[in-house]
mmCIF file of C-alpha atoms in Angstrom:
data_model
loop_
_atom_site.group_PDB
_atom_site.id
_atom_site.type_symbol
_atom_site.label_atom_id
_atom_site.label_comp_id
_atom_site.label_asym_id
_atom_site.label_seq_id
_atom_site.Cartn_x
_atom_site.Cartn_y
_atom_site.Cartn_z
ATOM 1 C CA UNK L 1 3.312 -16.664 4.781
ATOM 2 C CA UNK L 2 6.091 -14.775 2.998
ATOM 3 C CA UNK L 3 4.350 -15.607 -0.291
ATOM 4 C CA UNK L 4 1.331 -13.572 0.802
ATOM 5 C CA UNK L 5 3.591 -10.580 1.503
ATOM 6 C CA UNK L 6 5.000 -10.863 -2.019
ATOM 7 C CA UNK L 7 1.476 -11.225 -3.400
ATOM 8 C CA UNK L 8 0.359 -8.059 -1.552
ATOM 9 C CA UNK L 9 3.336 -6.196 -3.023
ATOM 10 C CA UNK L 10 2.520 -7.393 -6.574
ATOM 11 C CA UNK L 11 -1.179 -6.541 -6.220
ATOM 12 C CA UNK L 12 -0.252 -3.108 -4.906
ATOM 13 C CA UNK L 13 2.029 -2.506 -7.891
ATOM 14 C CA UNK L 14 -0.712 -3.627 -10.296
ATOM 15 C CA UNK L 15 -3.245 -1.318 -8.631
ATOM 16 C CA UNK L 16 -0.841 1.598 -8.946
ATOM 17 C CA UNK L 17 -0.429 0.771 -12.634
ATOM 18 C CA UNK L 18 -4.185 1.126 -13.297
ATOM 19 C CA UNK L 19 -4.871 3.902 -10.795
ATOM 20 C CA UNK L 20 -4.820 6.736 -13.317
ATOM 21 C CA UNK L 21 -7.095 4.735 -15.617
ATOM 22 C CA UNK L 22 -9.667 4.475 -12.840
ATOM 23 C CA UNK L 23 -10.071 8.238 -12.558
ATOM 24 C CA UNK L 24 -13.383 9.394 -13.955
ATOM 25 C CA UNK L 25 -11.770 12.363 -15.744
ATOM 26 C CA UNK L 26 -9.476 9.982 -17.652
ATOM 27 C CA UNK L 27 -12.394 7.725 -18.550
ATOM 28 C CA UNK L 28 -14.451 10.675 -19.781
ATOM 29 C CA UNK L 29 -11.677 11.717 -22.170
ATOM 30 C CA UNK L 30 -12.034 8.402 -24.061
ATOM 31 C CA UNK L 31 -14.462 8.345 -26.989
ATOM 32 C CA UNK L 32 -17.972 7.071 -26.094
ATOM 33 C CA UNK L 33 -17.639 3.883 -28.168
ATOM 34 C CA UNK L 34 -14.523 2.863 -26.268
ATOM 35 C CA UNK L 35 -16.167 3.802 -22.967
ATOM 36 C CA UNK L 36 -19.002 1.387 -23.756
ATOM 37 C CA UNK L 37 -16.546 -1.361 -24.708
ATOM 38 C CA UNK L 38 -14.508 -0.872 -21.524
ATOM 39 C CA UNK L 39 -17.626 -0.978 -19.310
ATOM 40 C CA UNK L 40 -19.026 -4.030 -21.138
ATOM 41 C CA UNK L 41 -15.720 -5.888 -20.645
ATOM 42 C CA UNK L 42 -15.531 -4.819 -17.003
ATOM 43 C CA UNK L 43 -19.072 -6.032 -16.306
ATOM 44 C CA UNK L 44 -18.836 -9.202 -18.396
ATOM 45 C CA UNK L 45 -15.632 -10.259 -16.665
ATOM 46 C CA UNK L 46 -17.252 -9.808 -13.252
ATOM 47 C CA UNK L 47 -14.384 -7.621 -12.104
ATOM 48 C CA UNK L 48 -16.587 -5.566 -9.797
ATOM 49 C CA UNK L 49 -17.709 -8.681 -7.937
ATOM 50 C CA UNK L 50 -14.152 -10.036 -7.800
ATOM 51 C CA UNK L 51 -12.858 -6.770 -6.422
ATOM 52 C CA UNK L 52 -15.646 -6.688 -3.818
ATOM 53 C CA UNK L 53 -14.796 -10.268 -2.752
ATOM 54 C CA UNK L 54 -11.107 -9.372 -2.495
ATOM 55 C CA UNK L 55 -11.896 -6.314 -0.344
ATOM 56 C CA UNK L 56 -14.171 -8.438 1.858
ATOM 57 C CA UNK L 57 -11.399 -11.020 2.334
ATOM 58 C CA UNK L 58 -8.878 -8.310 3.244
ATOM 59 C CA UNK L 59 -11.394 -6.901 5.745
ATOM 60 C CA UNK L 60 -11.944 -10.348 7.247
ATOM 61 C CA UNK L 61 -8.184 -10.877 7.478
ATOM 62 C CA UNK L 62 -7.753 -7.540 9.291
ATOM 63 C CA UNK L 63 -10.654 -8.237 11.688
ATOM 64 C CA UNK L 64 -9.129 -11.633 12.494
ATOM 65 C CA UNK L 65 -5.856 -9.870 13.287
ATOM 66 C CA UNK L 66 -7.640 -7.514 15.698
ATOM 67 C CA UNK L 67 -9.347 -10.440 17.433
ATOM 68 C CA UNK L 68 -6.089 -12.399 17.582
ATOM 69 C CA UNK L 69 -4.193 -9.430 19.008
ATOM 70 C CA UNK L 70 -6.889 -8.994 21.629
ATOM 71 C CA UNK L 71 -6.689 -12.634 22.641
ATOM 72 C CA UNK L 72 -2.867 -12.647 22.789
ATOM 73 C CA UNK L 73 -1.834 -12.619 26.430
ATOM 74 C CA UNK L 74 1.845 -13.266 25.709
ATOM 75 C CA UNK L 75 4.020 -11.384 28.198
ATOM 76 C CA UNK L 76 6.592 -10.684 25.474
ATOM 77 C CA UNK L 77 4.195 -8.564 23.417
ATOM 78 C CA UNK L 78 5.383 -5.041 22.654
ATOM 79 C CA UNK L 79 2.099 -3.321 23.482
ATOM 80 C CA UNK L 80 3.158 0.058 22.132
ATOM 81 C CA UNK L 81 4.033 -1.459 18.739
ATOM 82 C CA UNK L 82 0.890 -3.606 18.766
ATOM 83 C CA UNK L 83 -1.201 -0.535 19.600
ATOM 84 C CA UNK L 84 0.235 1.380 16.639
ATOM 85 C CA UNK L 85 -0.392 -1.617 14.376
ATOM 86 C CA UNK L 86 -3.982 -1.891 15.633
ATOM 87 C CA UNK L 87 -4.505 1.800 14.871
ATOM 88 C CA UNK L 88 -3.205 1.236 11.333
ATOM 89 C CA UNK L 89 -5.385 -1.850 10.852
ATOM 90 C CA UNK L 90 -8.429 0.066 12.078
ATOM 91 C CA UNK L 91 -7.667 2.911 9.683
ATOM 92 C CA UNK L 92 -7.362 0.406 6.828
ATOM 93 C CA UNK L 93 -10.713 -1.101 7.749
ATOM 94 C CA UNK L 94 -12.256 2.350 7.811
ATOM 95 C CA UNK L 95 -10.797 3.137 4.387
ATOM 96 C CA UNK L 96 -11.925 -0.187 2.934
ATOM 97 C CA UNK L 97 -15.487 0.506 3.991
ATOM 98 C CA UNK L 98 -15.510 4.206 3.138
ATOM 99 C CA UNK L 99 -17.723 5.304 0.307
ATOM 100 C CA UNK L 100 -18.175 8.590 -1.487
ATOM 101 C CA UNK L 101 -21.887 7.948 -0.836
ATOM 102 C CA UNK L 102 -21.792 6.672 2.779
ATOM 103 C CA UNK L 103 -24.518 4.392 3.966
ATOM 104 C CA UNK L 104 -26.277 4.889 7.285
ATOM 105 C CA UNK L 105 -24.457 1.838 8.722
ATOM 106 C CA UNK L 106 -20.983 3.205 7.973
ATOM 107 C CA UNK L 107 -20.774 5.267 11.146
ATOM 108 C CA UNK L 108 -21.732 2.204 13.179
ATOM 109 C CA UNK L 109 -18.865 0.296 11.556
ATOM 110 C CA UNK L 110 -16.345 2.992 12.453
ATOM 111 C CA UNK L 111 -17.679 3.229 15.997
ATOM 112 C CA UNK L 112 -17.491 -0.560 16.348
ATOM 113 C CA UNK L 113 -13.899 -0.671 15.056
ATOM 114 C CA UNK L 114 -12.831 2.200 17.321
ATOM 115 C CA UNK L 115 -14.502 0.628 20.344
ATOM 116 C CA UNK L 116 -12.873 -2.746 19.619
ATOM 117 C CA UNK L 117 -9.397 -1.251 19.259
ATOM 118 C CA UNK L 118 -9.817 0.958 22.332
ATOM 119 C CA UNK L 119 -10.936 -2.047 24.386
ATOM 120 C CA UNK L 120 -7.927 -4.083 23.209
ATOM 121 C CA UNK L 121 -5.469 -1.248 23.801
ATOM 122 C CA UNK L 122 -6.832 -0.649 27.311
ATOM 123 C CA UNK L 123 -6.597 -4.376 28.100
ATOM 124 C CA UNK L 124 -3.026 -4.442 26.777
ATOM 125 C CA UNK L 125 -2.049 -1.436 28.874
ATOM 126 C CA UNK L 126 -3.552 -3.066 31.979
ATOM 127 C CA UNK L 127 -1.667 -6.290 31.243
ATOM 128 C CA UNK L 128 1.577 -4.370 30.676
ATOM 129 C CA UNK L 129 1.189 -2.491 33.964
ATOM 130 C CA UNK L 130 0.430 -5.721 35.805
ATOM 131 C CA UNK L 131 3.456 -7.390 34.204
ATOM 132 C CA UNK L 132 5.696 -4.429 35.095
ATOM 133 C CA UNK L 133 4.559 -4.504 38.715
ATOM 134 C CA UNK L 134 5.156 -8.246 39.027
ATOM 135 C CA UNK L 135 8.618 -8.076 37.396
#
């Protein structure tokens, strides 16, 4: 699993390297012929679809983490740390599904994520209190 951590770090570095190129103002400063060439290459290579698939896989990975954390009834779990991590994961999911032109279903997604995390946090707090009382 350490390989995936290294892969995330490399992908993050690569995204930072192209970040300024992805700004519309930068793209607009390029001559129109080069703009057309860049867009043709982008579309021909299927990069938009690949990026969408990658984002979907990251979202699925994060949702699986939320479900796994909710199902974890291990008494050794640090619920405060897990709660903070769940908040971060939920924020990442919100950011991954955020759009500058939000769809009607976006609010439902955020509400669903918030409800899921709140339910898991409440269950964890109840379990922690029960564990503390029995110890």
